[in-house]
Coordinates of C-alpha atoms in Angstrom, one line a residue:
M21 CA 18.7 -18.1 -31.5
S22 CA 16.8 -17.4 -28.3
K23 CA 16.3 -13.9 -27.2
Q24 CA 18.1 -12.8 -24.1
K25 CA 16.5 -10.3 -21.7
L26 CA 18.1 -7.8 -19.4
E27 CA 17.5 -9.0 -15.9
L28 CA 18.9 -9.1 -12.4
T29 CA 20.1 -12.5 -11.3
W30 CA 21.0 -13.9 -7.9
I31 CA 21.7 -17.2 -6.2
G32 CA 18.4 -19.1 -5.8
K33 CA 16.4 -16.8 -8.0
E34 CA 14.7 -19.8 -9.7
K35 CA 13.4 -21.1 -6.3
R36 CA 9.9 -20.0 -5.6
P37 CA 7.8 -21.0 -2.6
K38 CA 4.7 -23.1 -3.2
L39 CA 2.5 -21.1 -0.9
E40 CA -0.5 -22.5 0.9
P41 CA -3.5 -20.2 0.5
R42 CA -4.5 -20.0 4.1
I43 CA -7.9 -18.8 5.3
L44 CA -8.1 -15.9 7.7
L45 CA -9.7 -16.4 11.2
E46 CA -11.2 -13.3 12.9
D47 CA -10.6 -12.8 16.6
P48 CA -13.5 -10.6 17.7
E49 CA -11.8 -9.8 21.0
K50 CA -9.0 -8.0 19.2
S51 CA -11.2 -6.4 16.6
Y52 CA -12.3 -2.8 17.5
H53 CA -14.8 -0.2 16.5
A54 CA -16.1 3.2 17.7
T55 CA -19.0 3.2 20.2
H56 CA -21.0 5.4 17.8
R57 CA -21.0 6.7 14.3
V58 CA -19.2 10.0 13.8
S59 CA -20.2 10.5 10.1
D60 CA -22.0 8.6 7.3
G61 CA -18.6 7.8 5.8
D62 CA -17.3 5.8 8.8
I63 CA -15.5 2.6 7.6
F64 CA -15.6 -0.5 9.7
D65 CA -14.3 -3.3 7.5
N66 CA -10.6 -2.5 7.6
R67 CA -8.4 -5.5 8.2
L68 CA -5.4 -6.0 10.5
I69 CA -3.8 -9.4 9.9
F70 CA -1.3 -11.0 12.2
G71 CA 1.0 -13.5 10.5
D72 CA 3.7 -14.0 8.0
N73 CA 3.2 -11.3 5.3
L74 CA 3.9 -13.6 2.3
L75 CA 1.3 -16.1 3.5
A76 CA -1.1 -13.3 4.3
L77 CA -0.7 -11.8 0.7
K78 CA -1.5 -15.3 -0.7
A79 CA -4.5 -15.5 1.6
L80 CA -5.8 -12.1 0.2
E81 CA -5.4 -12.9 -3.5
Q82 CA -8.6 -14.7 -4.1
E83 CA -10.8 -11.9 -2.6
F84 CA -8.7 -8.8 -3.4
S85 CA -6.8 -9.4 -6.7
G86 CA -7.2 -6.4 -8.8
K87 CA -9.0 -4.4 -6.1
V88 CA -6.2 -2.6 -4.1
K89 CA -5.8 0.9 -5.3
C90 CA -2.6 1.8 -3.5
I91 CA 0.2 -0.2 -1.8
Y92 CA 2.8 1.4 0.5
I93 CA 5.5 -0.9 1.9
D94 CA 8.5 -0.1 4.0
P95 CA 10.4 -3.4 3.9
P96 CA 13.6 -4.2 5.9
F97 CA 16.3 -2.1 4.3
N98 CA 19.0 -4.9 4.6
T99 CA 21.4 -2.6 6.5
Q100 CA 23.0 -5.6 8.2
Q101 CA 21.9 -4.2 11.6
A102 CA 19.6 -5.9 14.1
F103 CA 16.8 -3.7 15.3
E104 CA 14.7 -4.1 18.4
H105 CA 11.4 -5.1 16.8
Y106 CA 12.6 -7.0 13.7
D107 CA 15.9 -8.3 12.3
D108 CA 17.1 -6.2 9.3
G109 CA 20.0 -8.3 8.2
Y110 CA 19.4 -10.5 5.2
E111 CA 22.1 -11.9 2.9
H112 CA 21.7 -10.1 -0.5
S113 CA 20.3 -13.1 -2.5
I114 CA 17.9 -14.1 0.3
W115 CA 16.7 -10.4 0.6
L116 CA 16.1 -10.2 -3.2
G117 CA 14.1 -13.4 -3.2
L118 CA 12.1 -12.3 -0.3
I119 CA 11.2 -9.0 -2.0
R120 CA 10.6 -10.6 -5.4
D121 CA 8.1 -13.0 -4.0
R122 CA 6.2 -10.3 -2.3
A123 CA 6.4 -7.8 -5.2
E124 CA 4.8 -10.4 -7.5
S125 CA 1.9 -11.0 -5.1
L126 CA 1.4 -7.3 -4.4
R127 CA 1.2 -6.6 -8.2
R128 CA -1.5 -9.2 -8.5
L129 CA -3.5 -7.4 -5.8
L130 CA -3.2 -4.0 -7.4
S131 CA -6.0 -2.6 -9.5
D132 CA -5.1 -1.9 -13.2
D133 CA -4.9 1.8 -12.3
G134 CA -3.2 1.2 -9.0
T135 CA 0.1 2.5 -7.6
M136 CA 2.8 0.9 -5.4
F137 CA 5.2 2.9 -3.2
V138 CA 8.3 1.2 -1.9
H139 CA 10.4 3.0 0.8
I140 CA 14.0 2.1 0.8
D141 CA 17.5 3.4 1.6
D142 CA 20.6 3.3 -0.6
N143 CA 21.9 -0.1 0.5
E144 CA 19.7 -2.1 -2.0
L145 CA 18.4 0.8 -4.1
G146 CA 20.0 -0.1 -7.4
Y147 CA 19.2 -3.8 -7.0
L148 CA 15.6 -3.0 -6.0
I149 CA 15.0 -0.8 -9.0
A150 CA 16.2 -3.6 -11.4
L151 CA 14.1 -6.1 -9.6
L152 CA 10.9 -4.0 -9.6
D153 CA 11.5 -3.1 -13.3
E154 CA 11.4 -6.8 -14.0
V155 CA 8.2 -7.5 -12.0
F156 CA 6.2 -4.4 -13.0
G157 CA 7.9 -3.6 -16.4
R158 CA 10.3 -0.8 -16.8
A159 CA 7.7 1.3 -18.6
N160 CA 5.6 1.3 -15.5
R161 CA 8.2 2.9 -13.3
V162 CA 6.7 6.3 -12.4
S163 CA 9.4 8.0 -10.4
V164 CA 12.3 7.6 -7.9
V165 CA 11.6 10.1 -5.1
T166 CA 14.3 11.4 -2.8
F167 CA 12.9 11.8 0.7
K168 CA 14.9 14.0 3.1
Q169 CA 14.5 12.5 6.5
G170 CA 17.3 14.1 8.5
S171 CA 20.0 16.7 8.6
A172 CA 23.8 16.6 8.8
T173 CA 24.0 17.1 12.5
G174 CA 24.9 15.1 15.6
H175 CA 27.0 11.9 15.4
K176 CA 26.4 11.5 11.7
A177 CA 28.4 14.7 10.9
I178 CA 31.5 13.7 12.9
N179 CA 33.1 11.3 10.4
P180 CA 34.5 12.6 7.1
G181 CA 32.8 11.9 3.8
V182 CA 29.2 12.2 2.6
V183 CA 26.6 12.3 5.3
S184 CA 23.5 10.4 4.4
T185 CA 20.3 12.3 5.1
T186 CA 17.9 10.8 2.6
N187 CA 15.8 7.7 1.8
F188 CA 14.1 6.9 -1.5
I189 CA 10.5 6.1 -2.5
L190 CA 10.1 4.0 -5.7
I191 CA 6.8 4.6 -7.4
Y192 CA 5.4 2.0 -9.8
A193 CA 2.1 1.9 -11.7
K194 CA 0.4 -1.4 -12.4
N195 CA -0.3 -0.1 -15.9
K196 CA 1.0 3.4 -16.5
S197 CA -1.3 3.9 -19.5
L198 CA -4.2 3.7 -17.1
W199 CA -2.6 5.6 -14.3
T200 CA -4.4 8.8 -13.3
P201 CA -2.7 10.5 -10.3
N202 CA -4.1 13.4 -8.5
R203 CA -2.6 16.8 -9.0
I204 CA -0.6 17.6 -5.8
F205 CA 1.0 20.8 -4.6
T206 CA 3.4 21.4 -1.9
A207 CA 3.8 24.4 0.3
R208 CA 6.8 26.7 -0.6
A209 CA 9.2 27.0 2.2
E210 CA 9.7 30.7 1.5
R211 CA 7.7 33.6 0.0
D212 CA 8.2 34.0 -3.8
K213 CA 10.1 37.3 -3.8
R214 CA 9.5 37.9 -7.5
Y215 CA 6.1 39.2 -6.6
G216 CA 7.2 42.7 -5.7
Q217 CA 4.4 45.0 -6.8
F218 CA 1.0 45.9 -5.2
I219 CA -2.3 47.1 -6.6
E220 CA -3.3 49.9 -4.2
N221 CA -6.8 50.4 -5.7
Y222 CA -7.8 46.9 -6.5
E223 CA -11.5 47.6 -5.8
E224 CA -11.7 50.0 -8.7
P225 CA -12.1 48.9 -12.4
F226 CA -9.0 47.2 -13.6
S227 CA -8.4 49.8 -16.3
R228 CA -7.6 52.3 -13.6
W229 CA -5.4 50.1 -11.4
R230 CA -2.3 51.8 -9.9
F231 CA 0.9 49.9 -9.0
V232 CA 3.3 50.6 -6.1
T233 CA 6.1 48.5 -4.7
L234 CA 5.2 45.8 -2.2
A235 CA 7.6 47.3 0.3
S236 CA 5.9 50.7 0.2
A237 CA 2.5 49.1 0.5
F238 CA 3.7 47.1 3.5
A239 CA 5.1 50.2 5.2
M240 CA 1.9 52.1 4.5
N241 CA -0.1 49.3 6.1
L242 CA 2.0 49.5 9.3
G243 CA 1.9 53.3 9.3
M244 CA 5.7 53.5 9.3
P245 CA 8.2 55.0 6.9
E246 CA 9.6 52.6 4.3
R247 CA 13.2 53.7 4.8
G248 CA 14.8 51.8 7.6
L249 CA 11.8 49.5 8.1
K250 CA 13.9 46.3 7.8
K251 CA 16.2 47.5 10.5
T252 CA 13.4 48.6 12.8
L253 CA 11.6 45.2 12.6
G254 CA 14.7 43.1 12.5
D255 CA 14.0 39.4 12.4
L256 CA 10.3 40.0 12.4
Y257 CA 10.4 41.9 9.0
E258 CA 10.1 38.9 6.7
E259 CA 7.6 37.1 8.9
Q260 CA 5.2 40.1 9.0
L261 CA 5.7 40.8 5.3
S262 CA 4.8 37.2 4.4
E263 CA 1.7 37.5 6.6
F264 CA 0.8 40.8 4.8
V265 CA 1.3 39.1 1.4
M266 CA -1.0 36.1 2.3
K267 CA -3.7 38.5 3.5
N268 CA -3.6 40.6 0.4
A269 CA -2.6 37.9 -2.2
E270 CA -5.1 39.1 -4.8
R271 CA -3.3 42.5 -4.8
V272 CA 0.3 41.3 -4.8
V273 CA 1.5 40.8 -8.4
R274 CA 4.5 40.6 -10.6
L275 CA 4.9 41.4 -14.3
A276 CA 6.2 38.7 -16.8
R277 CA 6.9 39.0 -20.5
P278 CA 5.1 36.1 -22.3
D279 CA 6.8 34.1 -25.0
Y280 CA 5.2 35.9 -28.0
N281 CA 5.5 32.8 -30.3
A282 CA 4.1 30.4 -27.7
V283 CA 0.8 32.1 -26.8
S284 CA -2.5 32.2 -28.7
S285 CA -3.2 34.6 -31.5
E286 CA -5.7 36.4 -29.2
A287 CA -2.9 36.8 -26.5
R288 CA -0.5 38.2 -29.2
E289 CA -3.1 40.7 -30.3
M290 CA -3.6 41.8 -26.7
I291 CA 0.2 42.1 -26.1
D292 CA 0.4 44.4 -29.1
R293 CA -2.5 46.6 -28.0
S294 CA -1.1 46.8 -24.5
K295 CA 2.2 48.1 -25.8
A296 CA 0.4 50.8 -27.8
R297 CA -1.7 51.9 -24.8
S298 CA 1.0 52.7 -22.2
G299 CA 0.0 52.4 -18.5
E300 CA -3.5 51.0 -19.2
V301 CA -4.5 47.6 -17.9
L302 CA -6.2 45.4 -20.6
L303 CA -8.2 42.2 -20.0
L304 CA -8.3 39.1 -22.2
E305 CA -11.4 37.0 -21.2
R306 CA -11.1 33.3 -21.8
E307 CA -13.8 30.6 -21.4
S308 CA -11.8 27.5 -20.6
H309 CA -8.9 29.1 -18.8
S310 CA -8.4 31.9 -16.3
N311 CA -8.5 35.5 -17.6
M312 CA -5.3 37.3 -18.6
Y313 CA -4.4 40.9 -17.6
F314 CA -1.8 42.9 -19.5
V315 CA 0.0 46.2 -19.0
N316 CA 2.8 47.7 -21.2
G317 CA 3.0 44.5 -23.1
E318 CA 3.6 42.3 -20.0
R319 CA 1.2 39.9 -18.3
I320 CA 0.1 40.6 -14.7
L321 CA 0.6 37.5 -12.5
F322 CA -1.3 37.4 -9.2
Y323 CA 0.1 35.9 -6.0
S324 CA -3.4 34.6 -5.2
D325 CA -3.1 32.2 -8.2
K326 CA -0.2 30.5 -6.4
L327 CA -2.2 29.7 -3.3
K328 CA -3.3 26.1 -2.9
F329 CA -5.4 24.5 -0.2
I330 CA -2.9 22.2 1.5
D331 CA -3.5 20.4 4.8
G332 CA -6.5 22.6 5.8
K333 CA -5.2 26.0 4.9
Y334 CA -4.3 28.2 1.9
V335 CA -0.5 28.5 1.3
A336 CA 1.7 29.3 -1.6
G337 CA 2.0 26.1 -3.5
E338 CA 4.1 24.6 -6.2
P339 CA 3.7 21.3 -8.1
L340 CA 5.0 18.1 -6.5
T341 CA 8.5 17.2 -7.5
S342 CA 10.7 14.2 -7.0
L343 CA 12.5 15.8 -4.1
W344 CA 10.4 15.6 -0.9
D345 CA 12.3 17.8 1.6
D346 CA 9.4 19.5 3.2
I347 CA 8.0 16.6 5.4
L348 CA 9.7 17.2 8.7
S349 CA 10.5 14.2 11.0
N350 CA 10.8 16.3 14.1
N351 CA 8.3 15.3 16.9
L352 CA 7.9 12.0 15.1
H353 CA 8.2 10.2 18.4
N354 CA 4.9 11.8 19.4
E355 CA 2.9 10.4 16.5
G356 CA 0.5 7.6 17.3
G357 CA 1.5 7.8 21.0
I358 CA 3.9 4.9 20.6
N359 CA 7.7 4.5 20.7
F360 CA 9.2 2.8 17.7
P361 CA 12.7 4.1 17.2
K362 CA 14.2 3.9 13.7
G363 CA 11.1 2.2 12.3
K364 CA 8.3 4.8 12.4
K365 CA 7.6 6.9 9.3
P366 CA 6.0 10.4 9.3
E367 CA 2.2 10.4 8.9
G368 CA 2.7 13.3 6.5
L369 CA 4.8 11.1 4.2
I370 CA 2.0 8.5 4.0
K371 CA -0.6 11.2 3.5
R372 CA 1.3 12.5 0.4
C373 CA 1.4 9.1 -1.1
L374 CA -2.3 8.6 -0.6
D375 CA -3.1 12.1 -1.8
L376 CA -1.2 11.4 -5.0
A377 CA -2.7 8.0 -5.7
T378 CA -6.1 7.5 -4.0
K379 CA -9.5 8.9 -3.3
P380 CA -11.8 8.4 -0.3
G381 CA -13.1 4.8 -0.2
D382 CA -10.1 3.3 -2.0
I383 CA -8.3 0.3 -0.6
V384 CA -4.8 0.8 0.8
L385 CA -2.5 -2.1 1.7
D386 CA 0.7 -2.2 3.8
S387 CA 2.2 -5.7 4.2
F388 CA 5.0 -4.4 6.5
A389 CA 2.8 -2.6 9.0
G390 CA 5.6 -1.8 11.5
S391 CA 4.1 0.7 13.9
G392 CA 0.8 1.0 12.0
T393 CA 1.4 4.4 10.4
T394 CA -0.2 3.5 7.0
G395 CA -3.4 2.3 8.6
A396 CA -3.6 5.2 11.0
V397 CA -3.2 7.7 8.1
A398 CA -5.5 5.8 5.7
H399 CA -8.2 5.7 8.5
K400 CA -8.0 9.5 9.1
M401 CA -8.2 10.1 5.3
G402 CA -11.3 8.0 4.8
R403 CA -9.6 5.2 2.9
R404 CA -10.2 1.5 3.5
W405 CA -7.0 -0.3 4.6
I406 CA -5.4 -3.7 5.1
M407 CA -2.2 -4.1 7.1
V408 CA -0.1 -7.2 7.8
E409 CA 2.4 -7.6 10.6
L410 CA 4.1 -10.7 12.1
G411 CA 6.0 -9.1 15.0
E412 CA 4.5 -8.9 18.5
H413 CA 4.4 -5.1 18.1
C414 CA 1.2 -5.8 16.1
H415 CA -0.3 -6.1 19.5
S416 CA 1.9 -3.8 21.6
H417 CA 2.0 -0.9 19.1
V418 CA -0.4 -1.2 16.1
I419 CA -3.6 -2.1 18.0
P420 CA -3.2 0.6 20.7
R421 CA -2.4 3.2 18.0
L422 CA -5.4 2.3 15.9
K423 CA -7.7 2.4 18.9
K424 CA -6.6 6.0 19.7
V425 CA -7.3 6.9 16.1
I426 CA -10.8 5.4 16.2
D427 CA -11.6 6.9 19.6
G428 CA -10.5 10.4 18.4
E429 CA -7.7 10.5 20.9
D430 CA -4.7 10.8 18.5
P431 CA -4.1 14.6 18.1
A432 CA -0.7 14.2 16.3
G433 CA 0.2 13.5 12.7
V434 CA -2.3 14.4 10.0
T435 CA -5.2 14.7 12.5
A436 CA -5.6 18.5 12.2
A437 CA -5.1 18.5 8.5
M438 CA -7.9 16.0 8.0
S439 CA -10.1 17.5 10.8
W440 CA -10.2 14.0 12.2
K441 CA -12.7 13.4 15.0
G442 CA -12.6 9.6 15.3
G443 CA -14.9 6.8 14.2
G444 CA -14.9 3.6 12.2
G445 CA -13.1 0.4 13.2
F446 CA -11.1 -2.6 12.1
R447 CA -11.3 -6.4 12.2
Y448 CA -8.4 -8.4 13.5
Y449 CA -7.5 -11.6 11.7
R450 CA -4.8 -14.2 12.2
L451 CA -3.7 -16.8 9.6
A452 CA -5.2 -20.2 10.1
P453 CA -2.7 -23.0 10.9
S454 CA -1.6 -25.2 8.0
L455 CA -4.4 -27.3 6.6
I456 CA -2.2 -30.4 6.4
V457 CA -0.2 -31.8 9.2
N458 CA 1.5 -35.2 9.9
D459 CA 0.0 -37.6 12.3
R460 CA 2.2 -39.4 14.8
W461 CA 3.2 -42.0 12.2
G462 CA 4.2 -39.3 9.7
N463 CA 1.2 -39.5 7.5
P464 CA -0.3 -36.3 6.1
V465 CA -3.8 -35.7 7.5
I466 CA -6.2 -32.8 7.8
N467 CA -5.3 -30.6 10.7
P468 CA -7.6 -31.6 13.7
E469 CA -7.8 -27.9 14.6
Y470 CA -10.0 -27.3 11.6
N471 CA -13.8 -27.5 12.2
A472 CA -16.2 -28.4 9.4
A473 CA -16.8 -24.8 8.3
Q474 CA -13.1 -24.0 8.3
L475 CA -12.3 -27.1 6.3
A476 CA -14.9 -26.2 3.7
E477 CA -13.6 -22.7 3.4
A478 CA -10.0 -23.8 3.1
L479 CA -10.7 -26.4 0.3
A480 CA -12.9 -23.9 -1.5
K481 CA -10.0 -21.5 -1.6
L482 CA -7.6 -24.2 -2.7
E483 CA -9.9 -25.1 -5.6
G484 CA -10.6 -21.6 -6.6
F485 CA -14.2 -21.4 -5.3
A486 CA -15.8 -18.5 -3.4
Y487 CA -16.8 -19.8 0.0
A488 CA -20.5 -19.1 0.4
P489 CA -22.5 -21.7 2.2
S490 CA -26.1 -21.9 1.1
E491 CA -28.9 -21.6 3.6
T492 CA -31.2 -23.8 1.4
H493 CA -28.9 -26.4 -0.2
W494 CA -26.8 -28.3 2.3
W495 CA -24.3 -29.4 -0.4
Q496 CA -23.5 -25.9 -1.6
H497 CA -20.4 -24.7 0.3
G498 CA -19.2 -22.4 -2.4
H499 CA -19.4 -21.6 -6.1
S500 CA -17.1 -20.7 -9.0
S501 CA -20.0 -19.7 -11.2
E502 CA -23.8 -19.7 -11.1
R503 CA -23.9 -23.4 -11.9
D504 CA -20.7 -24.8 -10.5
F505 CA -20.5 -25.6 -6.8
I506 CA -18.3 -27.3 -4.2
Y507 CA -19.2 -29.7 -1.4
V508 CA -16.8 -30.7 1.4
T509 CA -17.3 -33.5 3.8
T510 CA -15.1 -35.8 5.9
Q511 CA -17.5 -38.7 5.4
N512 CA -16.9 -41.8 3.3
L513 CA -19.6 -41.6 0.7
S514 CA -21.4 -44.7 -0.7
A515 CA -22.6 -45.2 -4.2
E516 CA -26.2 -44.7 -2.9
Q517 CA -25.2 -41.3 -1.3
L518 CA -23.5 -40.2 -4.5
Q519 CA -26.5 -41.1 -6.5
A520 CA -28.8 -39.1 -4.3
L521 CA -26.4 -36.2 -4.4
A522 CA -26.2 -36.3 -8.2
D523 CA -30.0 -36.4 -8.5
E524 CA -30.3 -33.3 -6.3
V525 CA -27.7 -31.4 -8.2
G526 CA -29.4 -32.1 -11.5
P527 CA -28.1 -32.1 -15.0
E528 CA -27.9 -28.2 -15.3
R529 CA -25.4 -27.9 -12.5
S530 CA -22.0 -29.3 -11.6
L531 CA -20.6 -30.2 -8.2
L532 CA -17.0 -30.8 -7.0
V533 CA -17.3 -33.3 -4.1
C534 CA -14.4 -33.3 -1.7
C535 CA -14.7 -36.3 0.6
A536 CA -12.6 -38.7 2.7
A537 CA -13.4 -41.6 0.4
F538 CA -16.0 -43.0 -1.8
R539 CA -17.1 -46.6 -1.6
G540 CA -18.4 -49.1 -4.2
V541 CA -17.2 -47.4 -7.3
T542 CA -13.9 -46.3 -8.9
A543 CA -13.1 -42.7 -9.9
T544 CA -13.4 -43.7 -13.6
K545 CA -16.8 -45.4 -13.1
A546 CA -18.0 -42.5 -11.0
A547 CA -17.3 -40.0 -13.8
E548 CA -19.3 -42.1 -16.3
R549 CA -22.2 -42.7 -13.9
W550 CA -22.5 -39.2 -12.5
P551 CA -21.3 -36.7 -15.1
N552 CA -22.4 -33.7 -13.0
L553 CA -20.2 -34.8 -10.1
T554 CA -16.4 -34.6 -9.8
L555 CA -15.0 -36.6 -6.9
K556 CA -11.8 -35.9 -5.1
K557 CA -10.4 -37.4 -1.9
I558 CA -9.0 -35.3 0.9
P559 CA -6.2 -34.7 1.8
K560 CA -4.8 -36.6 -1.2
M561 CA -6.3 -34.1 -3.7
V562 CA -4.1 -31.2 -2.3
L563 CA -0.9 -32.9 -1.0
A564 CA 1.3 -31.8 -4.0
R565 CA -0.1 -28.3 -4.2
C566 CA 1.8 -26.4 -1.6
H567 CA 4.4 -26.4 1.1
W568 CA 2.4 -27.5 4.1
G569 CA 3.2 -26.7 7.7
R570 CA 5.4 -23.7 7.1
D571 CA 4.5 -20.5 9.0
D572 CA 7.4 -18.2 8.5
Y573 CA 8.8 -17.1 5.1
S574 CA 10.9 -14.2 6.5
L575 CA 14.1 -16.2 5.8
N576 CA 16.1 -14.3 8.4
V577 CA 19.7 -15.5 8.0
I578 CA 20.4 -15.0 11.7
N579 CA 18.1 -17.9 12.5
L580 CA 19.2 -20.3 9.7
P581 CA 20.8 -23.5 10.9
M582 CA 24.3 -24.4 9.8
A583 CA 24.5 -26.9 6.9
E584 CA 25.6 -30.4 7.9
I585 CA 28.9 -31.5 6.4
E586 CA 28.3 -34.6 4.3
K587 CA 30.6 -37.5 5.2
T588 CA 32.5 -39.2 2.3
E589 CA 33.2 -42.5 3.9
P590 CA 30.4 -45.2 3.6
A591 CA 27.9 -45.5 6.4
V592 CA 28.1 -48.8 8.3
T593 CA 25.8 -48.1 11.2
V594 CA 22.1 -48.9 11.2
D595 CA 19.6 -46.2 12.0
N596 CA 17.1 -48.0 14.2
S597 CA 14.9 -44.9 14.5
K598 CA 14.3 -45.0 10.7
K599 CA 13.3 -48.7 11.0
I600 CA 10.8 -47.8 13.7
K601 CA 9.5 -44.9 11.7
N602 CA 9.1 -47.0 8.5
K603 CA 7.3 -49.7 10.5
N604 CA 4.8 -47.1 11.9
A605 CA 4.2 -45.8 8.4
A606 CA 3.5 -49.3 7.1
L607 CA 1.0 -49.9 9.9
A608 CA -0.6 -46.6 9.1
N609 CA -0.9 -47.4 5.4
A610 CA -2.4 -50.8 6.4
G611 CA -5.3 -48.9 8.1
Q612 CA -3.9 -48.8 11.7
G613 CA -4.0 -45.0 12.4
G614 CA -4.7 -43.4 9.0
L615 CA -7.6 -40.9 9.0
F616 CA -8.5 -41.4 5.4
G617 CA -8.7 -44.7 3.6
E618 CA -8.5 -45.8 -0.1
N619 CA -11.5 -46.6 -2.3
E620 CA -13.2 -49.9 -1.5

């Protein structure tokens, strides 16, 4: 009996695209870098890729598989609404297939200790969790974070029922056993009012410390009577008291009774001694942990121990939880200096993800770039980044935003928290057109837009070779090892040319020869005669590998054509156009128009 597995199914799940691994072409006119170095850590090799994101991910796999430390994506939410810059209305099955294909490619790009963050709302949340559990493994699901992005105000609060104010961020590890997140703290919204005592003589030896209430210490500091102080200050009371606590955090304390059975034997002994010596402060010094102070059997906890350095300043912090309600979306329209309604995410949100999962120099990837927030934040944080965007806002929004970041002219977002002054740069790439196109007779041929170098790079990628033309050996266009190479040419090679090539390669090396045709010998004879050469004809060698000529895998249902209704009655008409097409194809196969011939 075959084992069944728990999985999410949908119409068309078994259909997977045969993606063409395109090469990337840099456009120097759209690439950009600072006019001078700002620091030794400036990063210039970031990548902005214009094109379909599924094809772009395939294009990145050979170079970046296992190298991306963090992925943040904010895919279309499938809300059945049409937005200005992209269409966000996919039929459920199509949407699931779209996300599955990308998730599998993204997982291949992640390093073994890498992290993926997926931002989503509640429309597809349940289905997406089941889908990602299948792709990453349920054991590698780290957390489902609730992100508060709005309040129950305005038009949302008019209708009865539950007002939606949250999105969700799904966090997955490539391999949870290797996952080592950074320890993150968030600023407390309010002062911890449990800390209500104050050491008035903190400078003296701890054994003689005297404790007063925080309220009396605050009043004394103001030179005002404690009675009626709240009424006197009114709304300013809590604000000024909080400032007083932050300035005197090492003096502000609270007493806590430790769990006697949960602490060390040394701590239990100190608790007993402290109870016996009423009013005296005792110290337990520890080598690997912070020291512990006791009075009257209770431990003294200092407000200063709660302070964490967050976004450039010390604030009262608490460990990061799965509820992110402290990242405000107000003034979001000012971030990046661009207008991207309903599509822009707060820079503080991206910073938190990168704080949790990365260190400076790590590679960050966003294949749904949108307004470019991920790249902007990663740049300011000293991370290397790759972004992919197909929409025209890649040029109207993303590039202008990144230029401001690089020039140090973007004051909003996380700029102040990171003390960002500008610097670095990025390279702009576009996906190359499809390698194989049909000629006017319908025959598959190499795209005439490809020059010799681009053809060599494309075939090297298709065959799994690293494209690296040698300056000394004309036949070395790439390599898969120190002794295995590839050579690409559109020539028809004769037996004499192949013999000369085999002699130069030598018996200790091997060479894949991709050529238009080879004359005077069959493939079987060639393998026997030149064992160090492997001969393949282009484009025949790659025709069955991929779906050629397809540039858009977004599968937007709005743009899908209606299916034609199949007629049941027998056809009696003759399609003359098909006769003409078949005749042209026959002429081409006979040598009248085909670019690549058969073996002679």
